[in-house]
Amino acid sequence: MAKLNIIVGTMYGGALDVAEQVKPLFENVGYEVDIIEQPSVDHLQADLVLFCVSTTGSGDFPGNLVPFVRALSAQSPALTELRYGLIAMGDSSYGDTFCGAGRKLDELLQDLGATRLDERLEIDAMETFMADDAALPWVEAWIERQALSGV
């Protein structure tokens, strides 16, 4: 059975809610899924990793994700085997820092050699009241595209 880790970066629970809503979609197609709220670099050892990351302050990482990002930056592991998807959540009224945490994490992962599968989903709290309304169809399409590409 293929392994998927959903790594959550959340301040008020919105990203965790998204993770919990999309988990069954992956389970229904045969993935063993763990939702991880206190991630370590070791949690990147999976067939696929999905990041659900909210942005706080001026484009900052949520507190629970800060140690993980610091460890990634400090250790600079080669992540050439990592295949991932990313759901970034933010508020466009913050301008340039909209989805800043997700964008910064995406850049860091790619700098370390990881491969993002498909485009990053950016959910704007100004347009989407319930983030899972945007995340569920995106994940369904994402799963379908990965199946079609043989991933």
PDB file of N, CA and C in Angstrom, residues 2-74:
ATOM      1  N   ALA A   2       0.583   2.186  -0.858  1.00  0.00           N
ATOM      2  CA  ALA A   2       1.362   3.418  -0.953  1.00  0.00           C
ATOM      3  C   ALA A   2       1.125   4.277   0.293  1.00  0.00           C
ATOM      4  N   LYS A   3       2.160   4.981   0.697  1.00  0.00           N
ATOM      5  CA  LYS A   3       2.134   5.794   1.912  1.00  0.00           C
ATOM      6  C   LYS A   3       2.070   7.271   1.547  1.00  0.00           C
ATOM      7  N   LEU A   4       1.135   8.004   2.163  1.00  0.00           N
ATOM      8  CA  LEU A   4       1.011   9.452   2.007  1.00  0.00           C
ATOM      9  C   LEU A   4       1.040  10.095   3.378  1.00  0.00           C
ATOM     10  N   ASN A   5       1.928  11.042   3.542  1.00  0.00           N
ATOM     11  CA  ASN A   5       1.926  11.864   4.750  1.00  0.00           C
ATOM     12  C   ASN A   5       1.355  13.223   4.389  1.00  0.00           C
ATOM     13  N   ILE A   6       0.384  13.673   5.174  1.00  0.00           N
ATOM     14  CA  ILE A   6      -0.137  15.028   5.025  1.00  0.00           C
ATOM     15  C   ILE A   6       0.477  15.845   6.157  1.00  0.00           C
ATOM     16  N   ILE A   7       1.352  16.750   5.787  1.00  0.00           N
ATOM     17  CA  ILE A   7       2.035  17.599   6.771  1.00  0.00           C
ATOM     18  C   ILE A   7       1.270  18.912   6.859  1.00  0.00           C
ATOM     19  N   VAL A   8       0.872  19.237   8.088  1.00  0.00           N
ATOM     20  CA  VAL A   8       0.001  20.379   8.331  1.00  0.00           C
ATOM     21  C   VAL A   8       0.770  21.485   9.050  1.00  0.00           C
ATOM     22  N   GLY A   9       0.622  22.695   8.522  1.00  0.00           N
ATOM     23  CA  GLY A   9       1.112  23.890   9.193  1.00  0.00           C
ATOM     24  C   GLY A   9      -0.082  24.777   9.449  1.00  0.00           C
ATOM     25  N   THR A  10      -0.484  24.905  10.713  1.00  0.00           N
ATOM     26  CA  THR A  10      -1.725  25.638  10.999  1.00  0.00           C
ATOM     27  C   THR A  10      -1.611  26.416  12.296  1.00  0.00           C
ATOM     28  N   MET A  11      -2.320  27.523  12.338  1.00  0.00           N
ATOM     29  CA  MET A  11      -2.359  28.342  13.537  1.00  0.00           C
ATOM     30  C   MET A  11      -3.706  28.186  14.244  1.00  0.00           C
ATOM     31  N   TYR A  12      -4.772  28.257  13.467  1.00  0.00           N
ATOM     32  CA  TYR A  12      -6.118  28.225  14.049  1.00  0.00           C
ATOM     33  C   TYR A  12      -6.925  26.997  13.649  1.00  0.00           C
ATOM     34  N   GLY A  13      -6.291  26.046  12.958  1.00  0.00           N
ATOM     35  CA  GLY A  13      -6.956  24.794  12.642  1.00  0.00           C
ATOM     36  C   GLY A  13      -7.506  24.677  11.239  1.00  0.00           C
ATOM     37  N   GLY A  14      -7.471  25.719  10.441  1.00  0.00           N
ATOM     38  CA  GLY A  14      -8.023  25.658   9.089  1.00  0.00           C
ATOM     39  C   GLY A  14      -7.303  24.650   8.205  1.00  0.00           C
ATOM     40  N   ALA A  15      -5.977  24.652   8.247  1.00  0.00           N
ATOM     41  CA  ALA A  15      -5.205  23.714   7.423  1.00  0.00           C
ATOM     42  C   ALA A  15      -5.398  22.275   7.911  1.00  0.00           C
ATOM     43  N   LEU A  16      -5.551  22.094   9.206  1.00  0.00           N
ATOM     44  CA  LEU A  16      -5.822  20.754   9.744  1.00  0.00           C
ATOM     45  C   LEU A  16      -7.188  20.269   9.271  1.00  0.00           C
ATOM     46  N   ASP A  17      -8.166  21.155   9.255  1.00  0.00           N
ATOM     47  CA  ASP A  17      -9.488  20.792   8.766  1.00  0.00           C
ATOM     48  C   ASP A  17      -9.413  20.336   7.311  1.00  0.00           C
ATOM     49  N   VAL A  18      -8.655  21.065   6.496  1.00  0.00           N
ATOM     50  CA  VAL A  18      -8.493  20.675   5.092  1.00  0.00           C
ATOM     51  C   VAL A  18      -7.873  19.282   5.016  1.00  0.00           C
ATOM     52  N   ALA A  19      -6.818  19.053   5.799  1.00  0.00           N
ATOM     53  CA  ALA A  19      -6.147  17.743   5.791  1.00  0.00           C
ATOM     54  C   ALA A  19      -7.125  16.624   6.152  1.00  0.00           C
ATOM     55  N   GLU A  20      -7.940  16.861   7.167  1.00  0.00           N
ATOM     56  CA  GLU A  20      -8.899  15.842   7.596  1.00  0.00           C
ATOM     57  C   GLU A  20      -9.976  15.604   6.540  1.00  0.00           C
ATOM     58  N   GLN A  21     -10.337  16.635   5.798  1.00  0.00           N
ATOM     59  CA  GLN A  21     -11.355  16.499   4.754  1.00  0.00           C
ATOM     60  C   GLN A  21     -10.831  15.751   3.528  1.00  0.00           C
ATOM     61  N   VAL A  22      -9.551  15.950   3.186  1.00  0.00           N
ATOM     62  CA  VAL A  22      -9.019  15.308   1.973  1.00  0.00           C
ATOM     63  C   VAL A  22      -8.471  13.905   2.246  1.00  0.00           C
ATOM     64  N   LYS A  23      -8.173  13.585   3.486  1.00  0.00           N
ATOM     65  CA  LYS A  23      -7.617  12.264   3.828  1.00  0.00           C
ATOM     66  C   LYS A  23      -8.423  11.108   3.238  1.00  0.00           C
ATOM     67  N   PRO A  24      -9.774  11.090   3.376  1.00  0.00           N
ATOM     68  CA  PRO A  24     -10.532   9.962   2.829  1.00  0.00           C
ATOM     69  C   PRO A  24     -10.413   9.826   1.314  1.00  0.00           C
ATOM     70  N   LEU A  25     -10.202  10.922   0.606  1.00  0.00           N
ATOM     71  CA  LEU A  25     -10.055  10.845  -0.851  1.00  0.00           C
ATOM     72  C   LEU A  25      -8.841   9.990  -1.216  1.00  0.00           C
ATOM     73  N   PHE A  26      -7.768  10.149  -0.476  1.00  0.00           N
ATOM     74  CA  PHE A  26      -6.559   9.354  -0.712  1.00  0.00           C
ATOM     75  C   PHE A  26      -6.755   7.910  -0.251  1.00  0.00           C
ATOM     76  N   GLU A  27      -7.405   7.736   0.883  1.00  0.00           N
ATOM     77  CA  GLU A  27      -7.652   6.380   1.384  1.00  0.00           C
ATOM     78  C   GLU A  27      -8.515   5.590   0.409  1.00  0.00           C
ATOM     79  N   ASN A  28      -9.472   6.268  -0.221  1.00  0.00           N
ATOM     80  CA  ASN A  28     -10.374   5.593  -1.167  1.00  0.00           C
ATOM     81  C   ASN A  28      -9.648   5.074  -2.407  1.00  0.00           C
ATOM     82  N   VAL A  29      -8.472   5.612  -2.706  1.00  0.00           N
ATOM     83  CA  VAL A  29      -7.710   5.112  -3.865  1.00  0.00           C
ATOM     84  C   VAL A  29      -6.501   4.290  -3.423  1.00  0.00           C
ATOM     85  N   GLY A  30      -6.486   3.879  -2.142  1.00  0.00           N
ATOM     86  CA  GLY A  30      -5.507   2.904  -1.704  1.00  0.00           C
ATOM     87  C   GLY A  30      -4.295   3.412  -0.949  1.00  0.00           C
ATOM     88  N   TYR A  31      -4.277   4.685  -0.582  1.00  0.00           N
ATOM     89  CA  TYR A  31      -3.149   5.190   0.203  1.00  0.00           C
ATOM     90  C   TYR A  31      -3.353   4.931   1.692  1.00  0.00           C
ATOM     91  N   GLU A  32      -2.253   4.644   2.368  1.00  0.00           N
ATOM     92  CA  GLU A  32      -2.229   4.671   3.827  1.00  0.00           C
ATOM     93  C   GLU A  32      -1.837   6.102   4.187  1.00  0.00           C
ATOM     94  N   VAL A  33      -2.687   6.799   4.949  1.00  0.00           N
ATOM     95  CA  VAL A  33      -2.514   8.233   5.165  1.00  0.00           C
ATOM     96  C   VAL A  33      -2.313   8.548   6.637  1.00  0.00           C
ATOM     97  N   ASP A  34      -1.298   9.364   6.917  1.00  0.00           N
ATOM     98  CA  ASP A  34      -1.089   9.928   8.247  1.00  0.00           C
ATOM     99  C   ASP A  34      -1.115  11.438   8.137  1.00  0.00           C
ATOM    100  N   ILE A  35      -1.814  12.074   9.070  1.00  0.00           N
ATOM    101  CA  ILE A  35      -1.803  13.529   9.187  1.00  0.00           C
ATOM    102  C   ILE A  35      -0.794  13.878  10.268  1.00  0.00           C
ATOM    103  N   ILE A  36       0.157  14.747   9.941  1.00  0.00           N
ATOM    104  CA  ILE A  36       1.256  15.050  10.854  1.00  0.00           C
ATOM    105  C   ILE A  36       1.244  16.534  11.201  1.00  0.00           C
ATOM    106  N   GLU A  37       1.047  16.804  12.487  1.00  0.00           N
ATOM    107  CA  GLU A  37       0.979  18.192  12.951  1.00  0.00           C
ATOM    108  C   GLU A  37       2.291  18.691  13.545  1.00  0.00           C
ATOM    109  N   GLN A  38       3.170  17.799  13.926  1.00  0.00           N
ATOM    110  CA  GLN A  38       4.491  18.166  14.452  1.00  0.00           C
ATOM    111  C   GLN A  38       5.534  17.473  13.590  1.00  0.00           C
ATOM    112  N   PRO A  39       5.722  17.943  12.367  1.00  0.00           N
ATOM    113  CA  PRO A  39       6.571  17.214  11.418  1.00  0.00           C
ATOM    114  C   PRO A  39       8.055  17.316  11.722  1.00  0.00           C
ATOM    115  N   SER A  40       8.753  16.284  11.265  1.00  0.00           N
ATOM    116  CA  SER A  40      10.215  16.276  11.271  1.00  0.00           C
ATOM    117  C   SER A  40      10.654  15.913   9.858  1.00  0.00           C
ATOM    118  N   VAL A  41      11.917  16.061   9.589  1.00  0.00           N
ATOM    119  CA  VAL A  41      12.452  15.732   8.271  1.00  0.00           C
ATOM    120  C   VAL A  41      12.163  14.266   7.937  1.00  0.00           C
ATOM    121  N   ASP A  42      12.132  13.394   8.943  1.00  0.00           N
ATOM    122  CA  ASP A  42      11.843  11.968   8.725  1.00  0.00           C
ATOM    123  C   ASP A  42      10.473  11.736   8.093  1.00  0.00           C
ATOM    124  N   HIS A  43       9.523  12.652   8.308  1.00  0.00           N
ATOM    125  CA  HIS A  43       8.180  12.486   7.753  1.00  0.00           C
ATOM    126  C   HIS A  43       8.140  12.684   6.240  1.00  0.00           C
ATOM    127  N   LEU A  44       9.257  13.060   5.654  1.00  0.00           N
ATOM    128  CA  LEU A  44       9.325  13.204   4.200  1.00  0.00           C
ATOM    129  C   LEU A  44       9.576  11.864   3.523  1.00  0.00           C
ATOM    130  N   GLN A  45       9.806  10.822   4.325  1.00  0.00           N
ATOM    131  CA  GLN A  45      10.020   9.475   3.804  1.00  0.00           C
ATOM    132  C   GLN A  45       8.670   8.809   3.592  1.00  0.00           C
ATOM    133  N   ALA A  46       8.066   9.082   2.437  1.00  0.00           N
ATOM    134  CA  ALA A  46       6.773   8.506   2.075  1.00  0.00           C
ATOM    135  C   ALA A  46       6.703   8.488   0.554  1.00  0.00           C
ATOM    136  N   ASP A  47       5.750   7.735   0.020  1.00  0.00           N
ATOM    137  CA  ASP A  47       5.581   7.696  -1.430  1.00  0.00           C
ATOM    138  C   ASP A  47       5.174   9.070  -1.964  1.00  0.00           C
ATOM    139  N   LEU A  48       4.325   9.744  -1.209  1.00  0.00           N
ATOM    140  CA  LEU A  48       3.878  11.095  -1.532  1.00  0.00           C
ATOM    141  C   LEU A  48       3.731  11.883  -0.243  1.00  0.00           C
ATOM    142  N   VAL A  49       3.919  13.201  -0.337  1.00  0.00           N
ATOM    143  CA  VAL A  49       3.672  14.083   0.795  1.00  0.00           C
ATOM    144  C   VAL A  49       2.789  15.217   0.289  1.00  0.00           C
ATOM    145  N   LEU A  50       1.743  15.510   1.041  1.00  0.00           N
ATOM    146  CA  LEU A  50       0.895  16.652   0.756  1.00  0.00           C
ATOM    147  C   LEU A  50       1.049  17.630   1.903  1.00  0.00           C
ATOM    148  N   PHE A  51       1.390  18.861   1.578  1.00  0.00           N
ATOM    149  CA  PHE A  51       1.505  19.915   2.583  1.00  0.00           C
ATOM    150  C   PHE A  51       0.235  20.749   2.557  1.00  0.00           C
ATOM    151  N   CYS A  52      -0.350  20.966   3.726  1.00  0.00           N
ATOM    152  CA  CYS A  52      -1.481  21.881   3.911  1.00  0.00           C
ATOM    153  C   CYS A  52      -0.980  22.962   4.854  1.00  0.00           C
ATOM    154  N   VAL A  53      -0.724  24.147   4.307  1.00  0.00           N
ATOM    155  CA  VAL A  53      -0.010  25.172   5.067  1.00  0.00           C
ATOM    156  C   VAL A  53      -0.756  26.498   5.044  1.00  0.00           C
ATOM    157  N   SER A  54      -1.069  27.005   6.215  1.00  0.00           N
ATOM    158  CA  SER A  54      -1.644  28.340   6.304  1.00  0.00           C
ATOM    159  C   SER A  54      -0.515  29.343   6.520  1.00  0.00           C
ATOM    160  N   THR A  55      -0.832  30.606   6.292  1.00  0.00           N
ATOM    161  CA  THR A  55       0.144  31.678   6.452  1.00  0.00           C
ATOM    162  C   THR A  55      -0.306  32.556   7.606  1.00  0.00           C
ATOM    163  N   THR A  56       0.625  32.978   8.428  1.00  0.00           N
ATOM    164  CA  THR A  56       0.305  33.856   9.549  1.00  0.00           C
ATOM    165  C   THR A  56       1.075  35.163   9.389  1.00  0.00           C
ATOM    166  N   GLY A  57       0.630  36.156  10.134  1.00  0.00           N
ATOM    167  CA  GLY A  57       1.348  37.424  10.152  1.00  0.00           C
ATOM    168  C   GLY A  57       1.630  37.957   8.764  1.00  0.00           C
ATOM    169  N   SER A  58       2.864  38.329   8.538  1.00  0.00           N
ATOM    170  CA  SER A  58       3.277  38.894   7.248  1.00  0.00           C
ATOM    171  C   SER A  58       3.966  37.839   6.401  1.00  0.00           C
ATOM    172  N   GLY A  59       3.234  36.760   6.115  1.00  0.00           N
ATOM    173  CA  GLY A  59       3.790  35.697   5.281  1.00  0.00           C
ATOM    174  C   GLY A  59       4.597  34.686   6.053  1.00  0.00           C
ATOM    175  N   ASP A  60       4.351  34.579   7.347  1.00  0.00           N
ATOM    176  CA  ASP A  60       5.141  33.712   8.218  1.00  0.00           C
ATOM    177  C   ASP A  60       4.582  32.297   8.280  1.00  0.00           C
ATOM    178  N   PHE A  61       5.461  31.374   8.702  1.00  0.00           N
ATOM    179  CA  PHE A  61       5.042  29.989   8.924  1.00  0.00           C
ATOM    180  C   PHE A  61       4.288  29.893  10.242  1.00  0.00           C
ATOM    181  N   PRO A  62       3.279  29.030  10.303  1.00  0.00           N
ATOM    182  CA  PRO A  62       2.614  28.765  11.579  1.00  0.00           C
ATOM    183  C   PRO A  62       3.625  28.174  12.569  1.00  0.00           C
ATOM    184  N   GLY A  63       3.424  28.426  13.838  1.00  0.00           N
ATOM    185  CA  GLY A  63       4.358  27.996  14.872  1.00  0.00           C
ATOM    186  C   GLY A  63       4.715  26.528  14.840  1.00  0.00           C
ATOM    187  N   ASN A  64       3.740  25.657  14.552  1.00  0.00           N
ATOM    188  CA  ASN A  64       4.020  24.222  14.569  1.00  0.00           C
ATOM    189  C   ASN A  64       4.925  23.799  13.416  1.00  0.00           C
ATOM    190  N   LEU A  65       5.062  24.625  12.377  1.00  0.00           N
ATOM    191  CA  LEU A  65       5.878  24.269  11.219  1.00  0.00           C
ATOM    192  C   LEU A  65       7.290  24.858  11.292  1.00  0.00           C
ATOM    193  N   VAL A  66       7.492  25.846  12.172  1.00  0.00           N
ATOM    194  CA  VAL A  66       8.783  26.538  12.249  1.00  0.00           C
ATOM    195  C   VAL A  66       9.947  25.581  12.536  1.00  0.00           C
ATOM    196  N   PRO A  67       9.865  24.674  13.518  1.00  0.00           N
ATOM    197  CA  PRO A  67      10.998  23.758  13.757  1.00  0.00           C
ATOM    198  C   PRO A  67      11.315  22.885  12.536  1.00  0.00           C
ATOM    199  N   PHE A  68      10.289  22.446  11.825  1.00  0.00           N
ATOM    200  CA  PHE A  68      10.465  21.630  10.626  1.00  0.00           C
ATOM    201  C   PHE A  68      11.211  22.415   9.548  1.00  0.00           C
ATOM    202  N   VAL A  69      10.789  23.634   9.290  1.00  0.00           N
ATOM    203  CA  VAL A  69      11.423  24.462   8.260  1.00  0.00           C
ATOM    204  C   VAL A  69      12.862  24.787   8.658  1.00  0.00           C
ATOM    205  N   ARG A  70      13.081  25.075   9.929  1.00  0.00           N
ATOM    206  CA  ARG A  70      14.456  25.340  10.400  1.00  0.00           C
ATOM    207  C   ARG A  70      15.344  24.114  10.209  1.00  0.00           C
ATOM    208  N   ALA A  71      14.811  22.939  10.516  1.00  0.00           N
ATOM    209  CA  ALA A  71      15.587  21.703  10.353  1.00  0.00           C
ATOM    210  C   ALA A  71      15.905  21.466   8.881  1.00  0.00           C
ATOM    211  N   LEU A  72      14.930  21.687   8.010  1.00  0.00           N
ATOM    212  CA  LEU A  72      15.175  21.532   6.573  1.00  0.00           C
ATOM    213  C   LEU A  72      16.277  22.481   6.113  1.00  0.00           C
ATOM    214  N   SER A  73      16.191  23.716   6.549  1.00  0.00           N
ATOM    215  CA  SER A  73      17.178  24.719   6.144  1.00  0.00           C
ATOM    216  C   SER A  73      18.562  24.385   6.688  1.00  0.00           C
ATOM    217  N   ALA A  74      18.620  23.936   7.935  1.00  0.00           N
ATOM    218  CA  ALA A  74      19.908  23.646   8.572  1.00  0.00           C
ATOM    219  C   ALA A  74      20.557  22.385   8.017  1.00  0.00           C
TER     220      ALA A  74
END
